[in-house]
Amino acid sequence: MRLRHIVAATALLGLLGVPAHADEARDISRDTLPVNGGWAAADGGTTGGSTADDAHVFTVRNRSELVRALDGGSATPKIIRIAGTIDANTDDDGDRLSCADYATDGYSLKKYLAAYDPRTWGSAKPSGPQEQARQESAAKQAERVELAVGSNTTIVGLGDSKNTAVLKGGSLQLKGADNVIIRNLELRDAYDCFPVWQPNSGGLGDWKTAYDNIWLRGATHVWIDHVTVSDKGHPDEKEPTYFARNYLRHDGLLDITNASDLITVSWSRFADHDKAMLIGNGDTATGDRGKLRVTLHHNEFESVVQRAPRVRFGQVHLYNNRYVVPADGHDYRYSIGVGTESAIYAENNAFTTPGHIEVADLVKSWNGTAFHQSGTLWGSPRTESGGGYRVDLLAIHNAYNSGSERDLTADVGWTPTLHGEIDSAKAADREVARGAGAGRIS
Ligand code: CA
């Protein structure tokens, strides 16, 4: 009798739409991007899978369920709700796969290093049995960790601040997809078991890794909001050095390439990583001209070495972001990369850096010609006594540029119109510290 009462009460609460617990998070599954929500709001806006019918609303708890819900990247409107932690490096039974499980055709790191040691192999591109075995092994991992996301999809985590939903080791790939929303999700450690040695990269050679946590490739109308993306659990700085170069395991946190367009990234946290965000991946990719329009606002970049972001071609509105370089950030290189034909419009961003970092270090030009900035705060904006200093990144860049770079002009040829209220850098710094990242949608 009592049980029946409880069932009836629960059903009634369900009908009234009253959450079972007062502190339960609001259901964000069918949210759409606000009309002034940055570039992704242009040309029809971004609605993701909000129109999905009930048969296409999935709650997934492991890789197999996630793969079934993604449906090979189909365009059917769908909502995928991730519960708990999903590890992409698992087999169809949910058992964990290690790098050794993927290794095939006699691949071993020891043999690979012996085969392509520059002192004996020279500077030719690796080829032969070990490189072939590496490729076969890498393909086995890619088949597990690369997850195609199709058009008209919303992916949301179900967690809250105490218990965020996590996708570990996976690479969400939006290839040619239109109208996608990803929110309230932590993406961790997109770890490459089989980096390739590139003897001619950057003069000294370098290890090249395969997976971005999120890769937008020819994708349009994408809203990424309240995600946390990092190398958590597996920092590259703990990796060994081979051939005098750090054996990197991670590529980008979020890369936006191949004429992707109309993208908004908001209230997200990018942390503990080397190359965070690449917008445009080649100076000769002229198909990116007029595309790569991206809004980045209220994001936090903490303990990021470089590319926050690095931009080619795109009109990028960068406002109210918070940058934190930790006291031990000795490998820090730069934050904002002004690349070929880029048009970055930066407003009211806040930087906190340790003493050895100069303001001139914050912006680096890679063949860029223009950069707009205003309202930049540098120092420790959150301490009442320190307060931070208003700095002009453009003037300082031009005053201190190394000589190999041209001076940048302030005229980037456009003025952003699609955006919400722009806070002072000081207010943004405080709000972003409190509100950016997964588990923090209020
Ligand atoms: Ca990449």
GROMACS .gro file of C-alpha atoms and ligand atoms in nm:
model
  443
    1MET     CA    1   0.000   0.000   0.000
    2ARG     CA    2   0.274   0.236   0.104
    3LEU     CA    3   0.477   0.153  -0.208
    4ARG     CA    4   0.179   0.235  -0.428
    5HIS     CA    5   0.156   0.577  -0.263
    6ILE     CA    6   0.523   0.645  -0.332
    7VAL     CA    7   0.484   0.540  -0.696
    8ALA     CA    8   0.178   0.763  -0.733
    9ALA     CA    9   0.355   1.058  -0.573
   10THR     CA   10   0.659   1.011  -0.794
   11ALA     CA   11   0.442   0.993  -1.105
   12LEU     CA   12   0.261   1.310  -1.001
   13LEU     CA   13   0.589   1.492  -0.946
   14GLY     CA   14   0.697   1.372  -1.288
   15LEU     CA   15   0.379   1.511  -1.448
   16LEU     CA   16   0.430   1.844  -1.278
   17GLY     CA   17   0.790   1.850  -1.394
   18VAL     CA   18   0.915   1.882  -1.038
   19PRO     CA   19   1.264   1.741  -0.996
   20ALA     CA   20   1.301   1.460  -0.744
   21HIS     CA   21   1.558   1.666  -0.554
   22ALA     CA   22   1.554   2.041  -0.523
   23ASP     CA   23   1.925   2.065  -0.609
   24GLU     CA   24   1.903   1.846  -0.918
   25ALA     CA   25   2.049   2.010  -1.227
   26ARG     CA   26   1.814   2.156  -1.485
   27ASP     CA   27   1.764   1.938  -1.793
   28ILE     CA   28   1.968   2.111  -2.066
   29SER     CA   29   1.914   1.843  -2.332
   30ARG     CA   30   1.690   2.052  -2.556
   31ASP     CA   31   1.854   2.392  -2.504
   32THR     CA   32   1.950   2.589  -2.814
   33LEU     CA   33   2.208   2.863  -2.859
   34PRO     CA   34   2.074   3.211  -2.767
   35VAL     CA   35   2.013   3.438  -3.068
   36ASN     CA   36   2.308   3.666  -2.984
   37GLY     CA   37   2.538   3.376  -2.891
   38GLY     CA   38   2.837   3.456  -3.108
   39TRP     CA   39   2.922   3.333  -3.456
   40ALA     CA   40   2.731   3.003  -3.418
   41ALA     CA   41   2.414   3.213  -3.388
   42ALA     CA   42   2.453   3.347  -3.744
   43ASP     CA   43   2.271   3.215  -4.051
   44GLY     CA   44   1.992   3.021  -3.881
   45GLY     CA   45   2.161   2.958  -3.546
   46THR     CA   46   2.252   2.637  -3.369
   47THR     CA   47   1.986   2.405  -3.232
   48GLY     CA   48   2.174   2.073  -3.223
   49GLY     CA   49   1.951   1.773  -3.160
   50SER     CA   50   1.681   1.973  -2.981
   51THR     CA   51   1.408   1.849  -3.217
   52ALA     CA   52   1.490   1.481  -3.158
   53ASP     CA   53   1.193   1.250  -3.115
   54ASP     CA   54   1.178   1.037  -2.800
   55ALA     CA   55   1.329   0.739  -2.979
   56HIS     CA   56   1.644   0.943  -3.038
   57VAL     CA   57   1.713   1.057  -2.684
   58PHE     CA   58   1.980   0.832  -2.540
   59THR     CA   59   2.146   0.803  -2.201
   60VAL     CA   60   2.481   0.630  -2.244
   61ARG     CA   61   2.715   0.485  -1.984
   62ASN     CA   62   2.991   0.314  -2.183
   63ARG     CA   63   3.167   0.327  -2.517
   64SER     CA   64   2.939   0.076  -2.687
   65GLU     CA   65   2.626   0.268  -2.592
   66LEU     CA   66   2.785   0.594  -2.702
   67VAL     CA   67   2.886   0.446  -3.039
   68ARG     CA   68   2.535   0.309  -3.094
   69ALA     CA   69   2.380   0.647  -3.011
   70LEU     CA   70   2.618   0.836  -3.242
   71ASP     CA   71   2.499   0.603  -3.518
   72GLY     CA   72   2.809   0.640  -3.735
   73GLY     CA   73   2.770   1.017  -3.747
   74SER     CA   74   2.418   1.010  -3.891
   75ALA     CA   75   2.225   1.337  -3.935
   76THR     CA   76   1.911   1.218  -3.755
   77PRO     CA   77   1.832   1.469  -3.478
   78LYS     CA   78   1.952   1.307  -3.159
   79ILE     CA   79   2.027   1.387  -2.799
   80ILE     CA   80   2.302   1.190  -2.628
   81ARG     CA   81   2.326   1.221  -2.251
   82ILE     CA   82   2.649   1.091  -2.103
   83ALA     CA   83   2.630   0.949  -1.751
   84GLY     CA   84   2.940   0.879  -1.543
   85THR     CA   85   3.278   0.815  -1.702
   86ILE     CA   86   3.316   0.662  -2.046
   87ASP     CA   87   3.657   0.530  -2.147
   88ALA     CA   88   3.705   0.520  -2.525
   89ASN     CA   89   3.994   0.275  -2.488
   90THR     CA   90   3.767  -0.020  -2.418
   91ASP     CA   91   3.655  -0.321  -2.616
   92ASP     CA   92   3.294  -0.407  -2.698
   93ASP     CA   93   3.257  -0.583  -2.361
   94GLY     CA   94   3.372  -0.268  -2.181
   95ASP     CA   95   3.711  -0.410  -2.090
   96ARG     CA   96   3.998  -0.164  -2.083
   97LEU     CA   97   4.245  -0.173  -2.372
   98SER     CA   98   4.608  -0.079  -2.314
   99CYS     CA   99   4.857   0.037  -2.575
  100ALA     CA  100   4.999  -0.318  -2.575
  101ASP     CA  101   4.657  -0.449  -2.676
  102TYR     CA  102   4.665  -0.235  -2.991
  103ALA     CA  103   5.026  -0.309  -3.084
  104THR     CA  104   5.042  -0.539  -3.381
  105ASP     CA  105   5.276  -0.677  -3.649
  106GLY     CA  106   5.570  -0.676  -3.408
  107TYR     CA  107   5.557  -0.306  -3.319
  108SER     CA  108   5.752  -0.209  -3.012
  109LEU     CA  109   5.863   0.136  -2.906
  110LYS     CA  110   6.210   0.001  -2.834
  111LYS     CA  111   6.245  -0.136  -3.186
  112TYR     CA  112   6.091   0.178  -3.335
  113LEU     CA  113   6.343   0.398  -3.154
  114ALA     CA  114   6.628   0.173  -3.266
  115ALA     CA  115   6.510   0.181  -3.628
  116TYR     CA  116   6.472   0.558  -3.666
  117ASP     CA  117   6.742   0.698  -3.443
  118PRO     CA  118   6.860   1.007  -3.634
  119ARG     CA  119   7.223   0.911  -3.569
  120THR     CA  120   7.184   0.598  -3.779
  121TRP     CA  121   6.864   0.650  -3.981
  122GLY     CA  122   6.929   1.015  -4.068
  123SER     CA  123   6.657   1.265  -4.148
  124ALA     CA  124   6.449   1.066  -4.396
  125LYS     CA  125   6.083   1.006  -4.317
  126PRO     CA  126   6.047   0.676  -4.125
  127SER     CA  127   5.962   0.381  -4.349
  128GLY     CA  128   5.997   0.005  -4.333
  129PRO     CA  129   5.861  -0.269  -4.106
  130GLN     CA  130   5.851  -0.078  -3.775
  131GLU     CA  131   5.683   0.229  -3.926
  132GLN     CA  132   5.436   0.004  -4.104
  133ALA     CA  133   5.366  -0.181  -3.780
  134ARG     CA  134   5.321   0.153  -3.604
  135GLN     CA  135   5.064   0.257  -3.862
  136GLU     CA  136   4.872  -0.070  -3.832
  137SER     CA  137   4.876  -0.043  -3.454
  138ALA     CA  138   4.765   0.322  -3.465
  139ALA     CA  139   4.476   0.228  -3.693
  140LYS     CA  140   4.356  -0.021  -3.431
  141GLN     CA  141   4.354   0.248  -3.165
  142ALA     CA  142   4.191   0.502  -3.398
  143GLU     CA  143   3.907   0.258  -3.465
  144ARG     CA  144   3.831   0.265  -3.091
  145VAL     CA  145   3.890   0.627  -2.992
  146GLU     CA  146   3.777   0.831  -3.296
  147LEU     CA  147   3.407   0.895  -3.255
  148ALA     CA  148   3.221   1.055  -3.547
  149VAL     CA  149   2.958   1.310  -3.448
  150GLY     CA  150   2.699   1.384  -3.716
  151SER     CA  151   2.475   1.682  -3.793
  152ASN     CA  152   2.181   1.776  -3.569
  153THR     CA  153   2.333   1.624  -3.256
  154THR     CA  154   2.336   1.742  -2.896
  155ILE     CA  155   2.578   1.575  -2.655
  156VAL     CA  156   2.543   1.670  -2.289
  157GLY     CA  157   2.694   1.537  -1.970
  158LEU     CA  158   2.453   1.454  -1.690
  159GLY     CA  159   2.692   1.537  -1.408
  160ASP     CA  160   2.708   1.828  -1.168
  161SER     CA  161   3.001   2.001  -1.002
  162LYS     CA  162   3.064   1.711  -0.763
  163ASN     CA  163   3.040   1.445  -1.027
  164THR     CA  164   3.100   1.557  -1.385
  165ALA     CA  165   3.032   1.332  -1.682
  166VAL     CA  166   3.362   1.235  -1.846
  167LEU     CA  167   3.475   1.108  -2.184
  168LYS     CA  168   3.826   0.972  -2.138
  169GLY     CA  169   4.069   0.895  -2.420
  170GLY     CA  170   3.818   0.978  -2.694
  171SER     CA  171   3.837   1.212  -2.993
  172LEU     CA  172   3.501   1.359  -3.093
  173GLN     CA  173   3.527   1.425  -3.465
  174LEU     CA  174   3.281   1.659  -3.634
  175LYS     CA  175   3.369   1.606  -3.997
  176GLY     CA  176   3.144   1.807  -4.227
  177ALA     CA  177   2.878   1.810  -3.956
  178ASP     CA  178   2.632   2.098  -3.924
  179ASN     CA  179   2.438   2.203  -3.618
  180VAL     CA  180   2.600   2.036  -3.317
  181ILE     CA  181   2.591   2.122  -2.946
  182ILE     CA  182   2.833   1.979  -2.688
  183ARG     CA  183   2.784   2.088  -2.325
  184ASN     CA  184   2.857   2.009  -1.964
  185LEU     CA  185   3.112   1.741  -2.042
  186GLU     CA  186   3.467   1.676  -1.930
  187LEU     CA  187   3.699   1.546  -2.201
  188ARG     CA  188   4.023   1.401  -2.077
  189ASP     CA  189   4.346   1.262  -2.205
  190ALA     CA  190   4.303   1.188  -2.578
  191TYR     CA  191   4.616   0.979  -2.557
  192ASP     CA  192   4.805   0.853  -2.863
  193CYS     CA  193   4.974   0.517  -2.807
  194PHE     CA  194   5.174   0.545  -3.129
  195PRO     CA  195   5.327   0.888  -3.197
  196VAL     CA  196   5.517   0.914  -3.525
  197TRP     CA  197   5.867   1.057  -3.552
  198GLN     CA  198   5.889   1.349  -3.797
  199PRO     CA  199   6.261   1.415  -3.852
  200ASN     CA  200   6.207   1.741  -4.042
  201SER     CA  201   5.950   1.903  -3.817
  202GLY     CA  202   6.064   2.240  -3.679
  203GLY     CA  203   6.432   2.184  -3.765
  204LEU     CA  204   6.503   1.950  -3.473
  205GLY     CA  205   6.243   1.689  -3.557
  206ASP     CA  206   5.943   1.623  -3.340
  207TRP     CA  207   5.694   1.363  -3.225
  208LYS     CA  208   5.357   1.403  -3.392
  209THR     CA  209   5.046   1.276  -3.219
  210ALA     CA  210   4.709   1.201  -3.366
  211TYR     CA  211   4.414   1.291  -3.150
  212ASP     CA  212   4.241   1.615  -3.059
  213ASN     CA  213   3.981   1.580  -2.783
  214ILE     CA  214   3.745   1.759  -3.020
  215TRP     CA  215   3.818   1.811  -3.389
  216LEU     CA  216   3.596   2.030  -3.604
  217ARG     CA  217   3.680   1.959  -3.965
  218GLY     CA  218   3.458   2.136  -4.218
  219ALA     CA  219   3.198   2.165  -3.941
  220THR     CA  220   2.944   2.449  -3.922
  221HIS     CA  221   2.709   2.583  -3.655
  222VAL     CA  222   2.874   2.429  -3.352
  223TRP     CA  223   2.822   2.544  -2.994
  224ILE     CA  224   3.061   2.411  -2.734
  225ASP     CA  225   2.972   2.524  -2.384
  226HIS     CA  226   3.077   2.441  -2.030
  227VAL     CA  227   3.318   2.169  -2.130
  228THR     CA  228   3.643   2.097  -1.946
  229VAL     CA  229   3.922   1.968  -2.167
  230SER     CA  230   4.265   1.864  -2.043
  231ASP     CA  231   4.536   1.598  -2.032
  232LYS     CA  232   4.426   1.509  -1.680
  233GLY     CA  233   4.581   1.188  -1.559
  234HIS     CA  234   4.854   1.187  -1.821
  235PRO     CA  235   5.065   1.504  -1.850
  236ASP     CA  236   5.308   1.525  -2.141
  237GLU     CA  237   5.573   1.676  -1.914
  238LYS     CA  238   5.596   1.338  -1.738
  239GLU     CA  239   5.671   1.165  -2.068
  240PRO     CA  240   6.031   1.077  -2.152
  241THR     CA  241   6.251   1.245  -2.410
  242TYR     CA  242   6.343   1.047  -2.720
  243PHE     CA  243   6.569   1.181  -2.994
  244ALA     CA  244   6.610   1.490  -2.772
  245ARG     CA  245   6.242   1.575  -2.803
  246ASN     CA  246   5.955   1.532  -2.556
  247TYR     CA  247   5.762   1.217  -2.648
  248LEU     CA  248   5.428   1.401  -2.674
  249ARG     CA  249   5.110   1.199  -2.634
  250HIS     CA  250   4.846   1.461  -2.708
  251ASP     CA  251   4.756   1.682  -3.003
  252GLY     CA  252   4.504   1.969  -2.970
  253LEU     CA  253   4.234   2.006  -2.708
  254LEU     CA  254   3.996   2.161  -2.962
  255ASP     CA  255   4.106   2.210  -3.321
  256ILE     CA  256   3.893   2.394  -3.577
  257THR     CA  257   4.013   2.337  -3.933
  258ASN     CA  258   3.927   2.272  -4.300
  259ALA     CA  259   3.684   2.561  -4.357
  260SER     CA  260   3.485   2.503  -4.039
  261ASP     CA  261   3.265   2.805  -3.980
  262LEU     CA  262   3.020   2.968  -3.739
  263ILE     CA  263   3.147   2.828  -3.410
  264THR     CA  264   3.091   2.948  -3.053
  265VAL     CA  265   3.297   2.821  -2.760
  266SER     CA  266   3.177   2.956  -2.427
  267TRP     CA  267   3.227   2.906  -2.054
  268SER     CA  268   3.473   2.624  -2.109
  269ARG     CA  269   3.797   2.530  -1.942
  270PHE     CA  270   4.113   2.433  -2.130
  271ALA     CA  271   4.389   2.318  -1.900
  272ASP     CA  272   4.716   2.135  -1.843
  273HIS     CA  273   4.814   2.101  -2.205
  274ASP     CA  274   5.065   2.214  -2.467
  275LYS     CA  275   4.884   2.315  -2.790
  276ALA     CA  276   4.531   2.402  -2.683
  277MET     CA  277   4.337   2.535  -2.980
  278LEU     CA  278   4.428   2.561  -3.345
  279ILE     CA  279   4.195   2.759  -3.572
  280GLY     CA  280   4.316   2.693  -3.927
  281ASN     CA  281   4.590   2.435  -3.980
  282GLY     CA  282   4.784   2.562  -4.279
  283ASP     CA  283   4.908   2.888  -4.432
  284THR     CA  284   4.832   2.750  -4.778
  285ALA     CA  285   4.477   2.635  -4.692
  286THR     CA  286   4.318   2.919  -4.886
  287GLY     CA  287   3.982   2.740  -4.880
  288ASP     CA  288   3.968   2.868  -4.521
  289ARG     CA  289   3.942   3.229  -4.647
  290GLY     CA  290   3.611   3.380  -4.538
  291LYS     CA  291   3.550   3.082  -4.304
  292LEU     CA  292   3.680   2.991  -3.958
  293ARG     CA  293   3.454   3.251  -3.796
  294VAL     CA  294   3.467   3.169  -3.425
  295THR     CA  295   3.356   3.334  -3.102
  296LEU     CA  296   3.544   3.245  -2.783
  297HIS     CA  297   3.402   3.397  -2.467
  298HIS     CA  298   3.418   3.336  -2.094
  299ASN     CA  299   3.666   3.053  -2.131
  300GLU     CA  300   3.955   2.972  -1.903
  301PHE     CA  301   4.298   2.877  -2.034
  302GLU     CA  302   4.503   2.750  -1.745
  303SER     CA  303   4.850   2.593  -1.765
  304VAL     CA  304   4.842   2.598  -2.143
  305VAL     CA  305   5.179   2.628  -2.318
  306GLN     CA  306   5.058   2.777  -2.648
  307ARG     CA  307   4.770   2.823  -2.896
  308ALA     CA  308   4.496   2.978  -2.687
  309PRO     CA  309   4.413   3.005  -2.970
  310ARG     CA  310   4.644   3.021  -3.272
  311VAL     CA  311   4.445   3.157  -3.567
  312ARG     CA  312   4.481   3.160  -3.945
  313PHE     CA  313   4.231   3.328  -4.181
  314GLY     CA  314   3.938   3.348  -3.939
  315GLN     CA  315   3.747   3.637  -3.791
  316VAL     CA  316   3.772   3.542  -3.426
  317HIS     CA  317   3.595   3.730  -3.150
  318LEU     CA  318   3.786   3.668  -2.829
  319TYR     CA  319   3.624   3.834  -2.531
  320ASN     CA  320   3.606   3.792  -2.156
  321ASN     CA  321   3.847   3.502  -2.142
  322ARG     CA  322   4.066   3.423  -1.844
  323TYR     CA  323   4.428   3.320  -1.888
  324VAL     CA  324   4.632   3.176  -1.603
  325VAL     CA  325   4.997   3.079  -1.637
  326PRO     CA  326   5.107   2.899  -1.320
  327ALA     CA  327   5.412   3.000  -1.120
  328ASP     CA  328   5.600   2.695  -1.246
  329GLY     CA  329   5.501   2.763  -1.607
  330HIS     CA  330   5.856   2.762  -1.740
  331ASP     CA  331   5.759   2.594  -2.064
  332TYR     CA  332   5.504   2.869  -2.143
  333ARG     CA  333   5.543   3.004  -2.499
  334TYR     CA  334   5.255   3.240  -2.581
  335SER     CA  335   4.876   3.263  -2.557
  336ILE     CA  336   4.729   3.432  -2.864
  337GLY     CA  337   4.883   3.336  -3.198
  338VAL     CA  338   4.821   3.586  -3.479
  339GLY     CA  339   4.863   3.380  -3.795
  340THR     CA  340   4.829   3.429  -4.170
  341GLU     CA  341   4.533   3.649  -4.271
  342SER     CA  342   4.383   3.618  -3.922
  343ALA     CA  343   4.148   3.887  -3.791
  344ILE     CA  344   4.129   3.851  -3.413
  345TYR     CA  345   3.912   4.102  -3.226
  346ALA     CA  346   4.009   4.068  -2.859
  347GLU     CA  347   3.821   4.252  -2.587
  348ASN     CA  348   3.841   4.257  -2.210
  349ASN     CA  349   4.050   3.948  -2.149
  350ALA     CA  350   4.241   3.894  -1.824
  351PHE     CA  351   4.588   3.744  -1.786
  352THR     CA  352   4.754   3.626  -1.468
  353THR     CA  353   5.118   3.528  -1.516
  354PRO     CA  354   5.425   3.468  -1.299
  355GLY     CA  355   5.710   3.719  -1.280
  356HIS     CA  356   5.927   3.576  -1.555
  357ILE     CA  357   5.660   3.631  -1.822
  358GLU     CA  358   5.646   3.966  -1.999
  359VAL     CA  359   5.332   4.121  -2.149
  360ALA     CA  360   5.504   4.103  -2.488
  361ASP     CA  361   5.509   3.722  -2.453
  362LEU     CA  362   5.131   3.693  -2.449
  363VAL     CA  363   5.082   3.754  -2.822
  364LYS     CA  364   5.290   3.600  -3.096
  365SER     CA  365   5.264   3.680  -3.463
  366TRP     CA  366   5.299   3.396  -3.709
  367ASN     CA  367   5.297   3.589  -4.033
  368GLY     CA  368   4.999   3.794  -3.912
  369THR     CA  369   4.934   4.155  -4.010
  370ALA     CA  370   4.653   4.278  -3.784
  371PHE     CA  371   4.525   4.236  -3.429
  372HIS     CA  372   4.260   4.433  -3.243
  373GLN     CA  373   4.267   4.446  -2.866
  374SER     CA  374   4.105   4.657  -2.599
  375GLY     CA  375   4.039   4.634  -2.226
  376THR     CA  376   4.315   4.380  -2.155
  377LEU     CA  377   4.400   4.331  -1.790
  378TRP     CA  378   4.732   4.183  -1.685
  379GLY     CA  379   4.857   4.093  -1.340
  380SER     CA  380   4.641   3.945  -1.069
  381PRO     CA  381   4.297   4.092  -1.135
  382ARG     CA  382   4.136   3.889  -0.859
  383THR     CA  383   4.339   4.025  -0.572
  384GLU     CA  384   4.188   4.349  -0.451
  385SER     CA  385   4.527   4.497  -0.366
  386GLY     CA  386   4.704   4.390  -0.686
  387GLY     CA  387   4.416   4.475  -0.913
  388GLY     CA  388   4.601   4.408  -1.234
  389TYR     CA  389   4.720   4.657  -1.493
  390ARG     CA  390   4.546   4.774  -1.805
  391VAL     CA  391   4.786   4.685  -2.088
  392ASP     CA  392   4.786   4.732  -2.464
  393LEU     CA  393   4.892   4.399  -2.612
  394LEU     CA  394   4.925   4.547  -2.959
  395ALA     CA  395   5.150   4.841  -2.866
  396ILE     CA  396   5.368   4.619  -2.649
  397HIS     CA  397   5.389   4.353  -2.917
  398ASN     CA  398   5.499   4.609  -3.173
  399ALA     CA  399   5.745   4.775  -2.932
  400TYR     CA  400   5.914   4.450  -2.836
  401ASN     CA  401   5.876   4.233  -3.142
  402SER     CA  402   6.185   4.039  -3.221
  403GLY     CA  403   6.244   4.190  -3.562
  404SER     CA  404   6.159   3.874  -3.748
  405GLU     CA  405   5.793   3.970  -3.708
  406ARG     CA  406   5.619   4.258  -3.881
  407ASP     CA  407   5.435   4.520  -3.678
  408LEU     CA  408   5.063   4.446  -3.649
  409THR     CA  409   4.798   4.706  -3.730
  410ALA     CA  410   4.485   4.749  -3.517
  411ASP     CA  411   4.250   4.734  -3.815
  412VAL     CA  412   4.126   4.377  -3.855
  413GLY     CA  413   3.856   4.481  -4.101
  414TRP     CA  414   3.549   4.385  -3.900
  415THR     CA  415   3.362   4.459  -3.580
  416PRO     CA  416   3.175   4.183  -3.397
  417THR     CA  417   2.799   4.225  -3.366
  418LEU     CA  418   2.674   3.886  -3.247
  419HIS     CA  419   2.752   3.869  -2.879
  420GLY     CA  420   2.599   3.896  -2.535
  421GLU     CA  421   2.695   4.156  -2.277
  422ILE     CA  422   3.068   4.212  -2.259
  423ASP     CA  423   3.192   4.234  -1.900
  424SER     CA  424   3.496   4.420  -1.776
  425ALA     CA  425   3.806   4.200  -1.777
  426LYS     CA  426   3.810   4.209  -1.400
  427ALA     CA  427   3.449   4.093  -1.366
  428ALA     CA  428   3.501   3.828  -1.636
  429ASP     CA  429   3.809   3.696  -1.458
  430ARG     CA  430   3.607   3.646  -1.142
  431GLU     CA  431   3.300   3.501  -1.313
  432VAL     CA  432   3.497   3.264  -1.535
  433ALA     CA  433   3.701   3.135  -1.239
  434ARG     CA  434   3.372   3.051  -1.070
  435GLY     CA  435   3.158   2.941  -1.362
  436ALA     CA  436   3.358   2.796  -1.653
  437GLY     CA  437   3.384   2.425  -1.718
  438ALA     CA  438   3.175   2.110  -1.688
  439GLY     CA  439   2.935   2.073  -1.396
  440ARG     CA  440   2.884   2.445  -1.362
  441ILE     CA  441   2.573   2.525  -1.565
  442SER     CA  442   2.336   2.713  -1.338
  443CA      CA  443   4.501   1.857  -3.437
   0.00000   0.00000   0.00000
